[in-house]
mmCIF file of C-alpha atoms in Angstrom:
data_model
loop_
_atom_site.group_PDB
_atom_site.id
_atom_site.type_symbol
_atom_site.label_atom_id
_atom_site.label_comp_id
_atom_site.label_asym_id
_atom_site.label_seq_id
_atom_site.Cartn_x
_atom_site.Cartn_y
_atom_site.Cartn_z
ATOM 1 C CA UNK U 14 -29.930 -7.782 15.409
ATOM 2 C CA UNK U 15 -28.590 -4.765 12.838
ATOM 3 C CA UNK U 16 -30.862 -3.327 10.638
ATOM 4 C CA UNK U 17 -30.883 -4.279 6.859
ATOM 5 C CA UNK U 18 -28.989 -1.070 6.568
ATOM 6 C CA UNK U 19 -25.887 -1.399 8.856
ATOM 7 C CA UNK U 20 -25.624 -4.659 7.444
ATOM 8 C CA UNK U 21 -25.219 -3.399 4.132
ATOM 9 C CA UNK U 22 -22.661 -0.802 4.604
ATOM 10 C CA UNK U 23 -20.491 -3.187 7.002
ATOM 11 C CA UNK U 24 -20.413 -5.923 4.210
ATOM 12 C CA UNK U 25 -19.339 -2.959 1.855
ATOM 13 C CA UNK U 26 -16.919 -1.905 3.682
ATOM 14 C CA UNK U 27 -15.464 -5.717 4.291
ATOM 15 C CA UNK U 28 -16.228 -6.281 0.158
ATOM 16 C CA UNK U 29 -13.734 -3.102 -0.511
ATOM 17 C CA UNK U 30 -11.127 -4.255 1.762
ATOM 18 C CA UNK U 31 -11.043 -8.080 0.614
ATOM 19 C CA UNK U 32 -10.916 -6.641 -2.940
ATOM 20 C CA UNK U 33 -7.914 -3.826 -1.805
ATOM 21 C CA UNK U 34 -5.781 -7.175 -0.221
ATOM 22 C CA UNK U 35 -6.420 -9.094 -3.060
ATOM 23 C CA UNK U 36 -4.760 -6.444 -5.542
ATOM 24 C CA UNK U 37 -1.852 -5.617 -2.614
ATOM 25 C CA UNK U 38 -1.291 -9.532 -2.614
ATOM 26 C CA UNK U 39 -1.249 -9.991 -6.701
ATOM 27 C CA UNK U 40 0.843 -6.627 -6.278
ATOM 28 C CA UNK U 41 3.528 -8.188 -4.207
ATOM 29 C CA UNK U 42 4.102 -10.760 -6.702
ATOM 30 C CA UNK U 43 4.603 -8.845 -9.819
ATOM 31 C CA UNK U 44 7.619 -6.425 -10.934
ATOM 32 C CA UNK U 45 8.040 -3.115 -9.219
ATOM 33 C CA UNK U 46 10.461 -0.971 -11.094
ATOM 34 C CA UNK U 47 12.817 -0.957 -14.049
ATOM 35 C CA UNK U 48 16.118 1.092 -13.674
ATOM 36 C CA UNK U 49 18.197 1.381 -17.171
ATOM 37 C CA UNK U 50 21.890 2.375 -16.032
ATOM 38 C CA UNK U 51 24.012 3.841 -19.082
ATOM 39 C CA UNK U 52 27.287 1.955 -19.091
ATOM 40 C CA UNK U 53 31.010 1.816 -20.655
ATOM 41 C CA UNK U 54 34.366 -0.137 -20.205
ATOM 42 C CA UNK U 55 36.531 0.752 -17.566
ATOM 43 C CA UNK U 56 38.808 3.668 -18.847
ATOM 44 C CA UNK U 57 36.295 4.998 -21.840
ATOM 45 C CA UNK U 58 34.283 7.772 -22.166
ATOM 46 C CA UNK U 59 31.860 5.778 -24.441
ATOM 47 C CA UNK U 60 28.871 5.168 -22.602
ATOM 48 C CA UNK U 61 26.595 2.955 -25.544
ATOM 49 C CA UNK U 62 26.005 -0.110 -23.471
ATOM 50 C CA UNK U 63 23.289 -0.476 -20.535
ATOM 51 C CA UNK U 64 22.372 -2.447 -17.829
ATOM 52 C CA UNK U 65 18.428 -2.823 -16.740
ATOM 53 C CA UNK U 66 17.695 -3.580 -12.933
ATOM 54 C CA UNK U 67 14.631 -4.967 -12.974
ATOM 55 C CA UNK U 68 13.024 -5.337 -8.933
ATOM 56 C CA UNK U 69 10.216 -7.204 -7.684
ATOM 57 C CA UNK U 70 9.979 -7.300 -3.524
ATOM 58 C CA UNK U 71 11.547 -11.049 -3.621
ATOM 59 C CA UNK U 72 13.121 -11.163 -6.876
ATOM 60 C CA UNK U 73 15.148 -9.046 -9.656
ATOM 61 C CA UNK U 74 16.742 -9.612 -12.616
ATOM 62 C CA UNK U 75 19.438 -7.676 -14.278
ATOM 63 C CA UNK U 76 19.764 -7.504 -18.095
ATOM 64 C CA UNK U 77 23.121 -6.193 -19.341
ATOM 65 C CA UNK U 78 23.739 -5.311 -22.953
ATOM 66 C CA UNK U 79 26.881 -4.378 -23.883
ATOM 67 C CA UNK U 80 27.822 -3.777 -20.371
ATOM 68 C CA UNK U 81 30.404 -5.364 -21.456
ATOM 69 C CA UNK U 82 29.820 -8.086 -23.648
ATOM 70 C CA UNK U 83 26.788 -9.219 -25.382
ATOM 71 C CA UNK U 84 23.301 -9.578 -23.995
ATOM 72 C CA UNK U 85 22.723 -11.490 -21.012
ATOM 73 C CA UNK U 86 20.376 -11.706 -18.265
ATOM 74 C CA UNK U 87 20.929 -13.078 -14.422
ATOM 75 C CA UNK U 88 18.044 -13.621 -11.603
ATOM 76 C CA UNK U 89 18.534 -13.216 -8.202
ATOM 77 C CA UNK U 90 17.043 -13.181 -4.990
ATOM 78 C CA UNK U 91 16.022 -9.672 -4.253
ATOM 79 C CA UNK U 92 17.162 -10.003 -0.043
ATOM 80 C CA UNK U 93 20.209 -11.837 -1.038
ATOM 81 C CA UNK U 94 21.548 -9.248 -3.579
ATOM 82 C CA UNK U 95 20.507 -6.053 -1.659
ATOM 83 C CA UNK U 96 22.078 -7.744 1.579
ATOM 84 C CA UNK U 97 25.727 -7.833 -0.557
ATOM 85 C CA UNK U 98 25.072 -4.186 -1.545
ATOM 86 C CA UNK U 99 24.522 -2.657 2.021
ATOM 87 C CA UNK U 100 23.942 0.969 3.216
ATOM 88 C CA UNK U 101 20.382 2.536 2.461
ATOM 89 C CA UNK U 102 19.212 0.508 -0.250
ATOM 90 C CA UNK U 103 18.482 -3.337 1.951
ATOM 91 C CA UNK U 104 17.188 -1.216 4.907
ATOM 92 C CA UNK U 105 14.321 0.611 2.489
ATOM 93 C CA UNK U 106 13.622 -2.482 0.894
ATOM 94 C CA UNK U 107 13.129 -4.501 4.103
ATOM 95 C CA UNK U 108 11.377 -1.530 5.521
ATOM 96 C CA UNK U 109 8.917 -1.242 2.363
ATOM 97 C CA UNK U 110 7.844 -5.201 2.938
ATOM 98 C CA UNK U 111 7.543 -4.945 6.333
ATOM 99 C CA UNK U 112 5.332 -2.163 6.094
ATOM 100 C CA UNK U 113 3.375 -4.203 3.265
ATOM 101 C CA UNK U 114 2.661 -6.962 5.795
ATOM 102 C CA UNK U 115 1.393 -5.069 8.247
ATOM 103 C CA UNK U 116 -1.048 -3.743 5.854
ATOM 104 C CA UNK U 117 -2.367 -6.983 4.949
ATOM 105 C CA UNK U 118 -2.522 -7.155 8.770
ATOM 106 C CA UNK U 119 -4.612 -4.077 9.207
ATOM 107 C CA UNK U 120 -6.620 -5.169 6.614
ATOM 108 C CA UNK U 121 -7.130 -8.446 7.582
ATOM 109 C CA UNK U 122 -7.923 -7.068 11.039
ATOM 110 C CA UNK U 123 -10.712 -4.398 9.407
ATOM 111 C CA UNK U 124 -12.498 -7.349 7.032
ATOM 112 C CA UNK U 125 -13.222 -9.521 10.845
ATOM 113 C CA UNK U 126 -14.420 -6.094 12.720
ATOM 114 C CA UNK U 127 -17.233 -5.158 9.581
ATOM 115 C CA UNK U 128 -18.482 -8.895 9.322
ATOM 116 C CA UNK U 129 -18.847 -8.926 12.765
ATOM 117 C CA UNK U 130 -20.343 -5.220 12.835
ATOM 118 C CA UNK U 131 -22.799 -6.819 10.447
ATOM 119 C CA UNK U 132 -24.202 -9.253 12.988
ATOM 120 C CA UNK U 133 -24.124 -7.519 16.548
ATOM 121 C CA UNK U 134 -24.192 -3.683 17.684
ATOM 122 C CA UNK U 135 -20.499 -3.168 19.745
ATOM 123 C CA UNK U 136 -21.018 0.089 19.254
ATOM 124 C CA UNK U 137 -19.020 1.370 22.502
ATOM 125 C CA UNK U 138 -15.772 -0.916 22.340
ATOM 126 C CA UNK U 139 -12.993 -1.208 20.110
ATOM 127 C CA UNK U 140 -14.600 -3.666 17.900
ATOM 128 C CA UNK U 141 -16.811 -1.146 17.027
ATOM 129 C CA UNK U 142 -17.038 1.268 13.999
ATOM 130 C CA UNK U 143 -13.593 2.705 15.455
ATOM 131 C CA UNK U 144 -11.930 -0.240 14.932
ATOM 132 C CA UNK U 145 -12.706 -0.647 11.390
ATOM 133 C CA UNK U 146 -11.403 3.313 11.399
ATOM 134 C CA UNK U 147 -8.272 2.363 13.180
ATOM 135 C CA UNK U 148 -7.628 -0.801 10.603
ATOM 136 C CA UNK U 149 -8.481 0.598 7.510
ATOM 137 C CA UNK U 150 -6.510 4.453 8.225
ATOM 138 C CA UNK U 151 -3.429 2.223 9.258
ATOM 139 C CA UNK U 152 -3.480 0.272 5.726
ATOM 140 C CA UNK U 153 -4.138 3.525 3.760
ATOM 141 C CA UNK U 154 -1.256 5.463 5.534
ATOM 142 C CA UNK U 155 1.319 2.388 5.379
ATOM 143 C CA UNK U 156 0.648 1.832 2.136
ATOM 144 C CA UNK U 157 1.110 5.399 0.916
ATOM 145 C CA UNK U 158 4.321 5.005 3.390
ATOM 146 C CA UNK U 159 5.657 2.629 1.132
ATOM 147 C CA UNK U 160 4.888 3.948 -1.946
ATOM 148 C CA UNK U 161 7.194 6.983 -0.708
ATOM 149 C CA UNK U 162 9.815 4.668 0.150
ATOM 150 C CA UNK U 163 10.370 2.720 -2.581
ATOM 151 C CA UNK U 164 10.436 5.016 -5.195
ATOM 152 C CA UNK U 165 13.024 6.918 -3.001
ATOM 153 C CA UNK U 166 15.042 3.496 -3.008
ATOM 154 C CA UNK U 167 14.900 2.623 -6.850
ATOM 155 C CA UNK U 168 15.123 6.733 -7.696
ATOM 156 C CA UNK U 169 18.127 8.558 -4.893
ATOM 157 C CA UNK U 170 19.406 5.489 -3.756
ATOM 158 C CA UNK U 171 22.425 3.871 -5.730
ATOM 159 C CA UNK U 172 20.412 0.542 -5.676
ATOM 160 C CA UNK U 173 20.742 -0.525 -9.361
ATOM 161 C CA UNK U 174 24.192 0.684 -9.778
ATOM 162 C CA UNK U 175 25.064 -1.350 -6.472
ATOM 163 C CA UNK U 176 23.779 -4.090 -7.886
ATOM 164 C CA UNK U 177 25.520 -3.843 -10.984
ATOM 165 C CA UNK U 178 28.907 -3.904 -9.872
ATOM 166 C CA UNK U 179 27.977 -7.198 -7.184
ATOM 167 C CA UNK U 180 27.944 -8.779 -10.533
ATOM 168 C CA UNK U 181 30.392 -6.957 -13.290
ATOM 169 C CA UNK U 182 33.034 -4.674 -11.826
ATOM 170 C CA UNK U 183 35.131 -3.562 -14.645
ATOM 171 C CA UNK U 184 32.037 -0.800 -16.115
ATOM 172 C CA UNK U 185 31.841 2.554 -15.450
ATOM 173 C CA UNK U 186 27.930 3.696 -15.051
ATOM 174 C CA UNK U 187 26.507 6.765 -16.181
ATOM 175 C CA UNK U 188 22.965 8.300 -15.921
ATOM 176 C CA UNK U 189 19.713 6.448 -14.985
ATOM 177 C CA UNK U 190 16.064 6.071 -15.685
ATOM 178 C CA UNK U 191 13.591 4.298 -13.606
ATOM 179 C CA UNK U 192 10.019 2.924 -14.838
ATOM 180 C CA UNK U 193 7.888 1.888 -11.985
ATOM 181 C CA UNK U 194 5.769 -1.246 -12.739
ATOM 182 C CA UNK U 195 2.470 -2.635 -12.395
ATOM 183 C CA UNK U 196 3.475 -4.247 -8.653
ATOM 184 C CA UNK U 197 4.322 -0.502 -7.516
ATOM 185 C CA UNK U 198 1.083 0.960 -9.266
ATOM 186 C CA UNK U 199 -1.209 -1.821 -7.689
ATOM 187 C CA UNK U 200 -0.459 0.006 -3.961
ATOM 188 C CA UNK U 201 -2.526 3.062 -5.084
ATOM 189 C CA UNK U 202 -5.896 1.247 -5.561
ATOM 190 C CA UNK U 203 -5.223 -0.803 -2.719
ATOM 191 C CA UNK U 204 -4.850 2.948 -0.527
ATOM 192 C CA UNK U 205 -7.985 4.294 -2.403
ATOM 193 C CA UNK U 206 -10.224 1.171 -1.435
ATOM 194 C CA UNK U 207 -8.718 1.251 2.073
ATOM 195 C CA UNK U 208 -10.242 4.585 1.938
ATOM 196 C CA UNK U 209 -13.859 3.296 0.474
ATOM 197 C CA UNK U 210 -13.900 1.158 3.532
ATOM 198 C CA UNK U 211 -13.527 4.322 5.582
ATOM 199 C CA UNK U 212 -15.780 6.210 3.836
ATOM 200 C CA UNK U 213 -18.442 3.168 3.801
ATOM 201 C CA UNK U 214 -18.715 3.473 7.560
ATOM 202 C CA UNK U 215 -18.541 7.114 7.760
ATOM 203 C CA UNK U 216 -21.482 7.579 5.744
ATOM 204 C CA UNK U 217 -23.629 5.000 7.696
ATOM 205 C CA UNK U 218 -22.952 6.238 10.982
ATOM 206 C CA UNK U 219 -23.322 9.614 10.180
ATOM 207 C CA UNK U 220 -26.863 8.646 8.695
ATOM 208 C CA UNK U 221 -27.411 6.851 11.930
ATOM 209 C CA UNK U 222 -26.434 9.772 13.806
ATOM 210 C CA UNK U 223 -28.823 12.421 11.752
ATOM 211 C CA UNK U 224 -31.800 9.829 11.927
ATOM 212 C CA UNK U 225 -31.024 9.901 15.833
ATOM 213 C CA UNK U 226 -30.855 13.542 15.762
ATOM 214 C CA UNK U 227 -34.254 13.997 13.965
ATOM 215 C CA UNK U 228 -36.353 11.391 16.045
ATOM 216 C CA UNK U 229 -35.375 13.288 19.413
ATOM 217 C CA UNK U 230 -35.794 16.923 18.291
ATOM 218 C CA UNK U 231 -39.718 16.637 18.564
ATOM 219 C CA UNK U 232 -39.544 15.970 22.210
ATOM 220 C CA UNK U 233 -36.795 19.149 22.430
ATOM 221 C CA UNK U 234 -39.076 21.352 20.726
ATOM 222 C CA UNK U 235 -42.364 20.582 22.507
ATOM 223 C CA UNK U 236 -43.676 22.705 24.518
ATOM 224 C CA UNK U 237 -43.172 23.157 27.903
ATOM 225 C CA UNK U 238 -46.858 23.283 28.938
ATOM 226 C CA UNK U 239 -46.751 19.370 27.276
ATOM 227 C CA UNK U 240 -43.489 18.585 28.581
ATOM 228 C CA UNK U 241 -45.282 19.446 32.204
ATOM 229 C CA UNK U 242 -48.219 17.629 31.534
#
């Protein structure tokens, strides 16, 4: 049975990840990024209209006012619309949720190896303390992947403007801004308590390993007339 201890840290470390999906799940719902496209009739140099791509990793919406016309607003599905754009843009995007649910995954995978590194000592196997390593490093780095990704997408990309024209083609665009949202934002505690989970372990076997350390030096430092004996 594991000490009180182990026990402790292990149902940390499983605490910080359950808490890290539940913010990457809520994440994946919400809005991701706003880009504001400045916009004119085809033909004028009069850019005072502008279009507002809003993305989420399912769904978008994109508000146009005066680009052309008055104010309106259309949803869309966000695989649907990127698939009618092409090029970079749909591959980033599918890349960036791929990469999301494989972090759930990981994560998923590191919550089952600390509960059941709470109750039993697999200390040489995979299931181990290096598994939880394995899991939790994997979510951190894929997530910070995909924060990298996205904003490369939404920011270098011609995503928004691509999107425009699937649904007004007589505009000329001009410069963009992008606001990321709450959805994008929501990765970086997710990272930081995949981290905690890391760091959880660390510090517990490294206490384990000291404790070790100081219970066997006695018997190294005796001396040899004792050791004889």
């Amino acid at each position: 049975m594991p000490s009180s201890k182990k026990i402790l840290y292990f149902i940390s470390s499983a605490v910080s990840t359950a808490v890290s999906v539940g913010l990457l799940g809520f994440g994946m719902s919400q809005e991701w990024s706003t880009t504001t496209v400045l916009c004119a009739r085809d033909g004028t140099d009069e850019f005072n209209g502008t279009a507002a791509v809003t993305m989420g990793l399912f769904n978008g919406s994109l508000f146009r006012d005066n680009c052309p016309g008055f104010q309106t607003e259309a949803s869309f599905s966000a695989f649907d619309k990127l698939l009618e754009t092409g090029g970079a843009p749909p591959a980033l995007h599918f890349l960036s949720v791929i990469l999301l649910a494989l972090c759930l995954l990981f994560s998923a995978g590191s919550i089952l190896l600390s509960l059941y590194n709470s109750v039993s000592n697999p200390y040489q196997t995979c299931m181990g303390y290096v598994g939880v390593y394995a899991c939790s490093s994997l979510s951190a780095c894929l997530s910070v992947l995909v924060l990298i990704l996205f904003v490369i997408n939404v920011s270098v990309t011609n995503l928004a403007e691509e999107v425009v024209f699937t649904i007004v083609r007589e505009v000329e665009l001009g410069k963009k801004s992008v606001e990321m949202k709450v959805g994008y934002y929501l990765v970086i505690p997710y990272t930081v308590l995949s981290l905690l989970a890391i760091g959880l372990i660390y510090f517990y076997e490294h206490a384990a390993y000291t404790h070790k350390q100081e219970q066997e030096k006695p018997t190294e430092d005796a001396p040899m007339e004792t050791m004889m004996y």
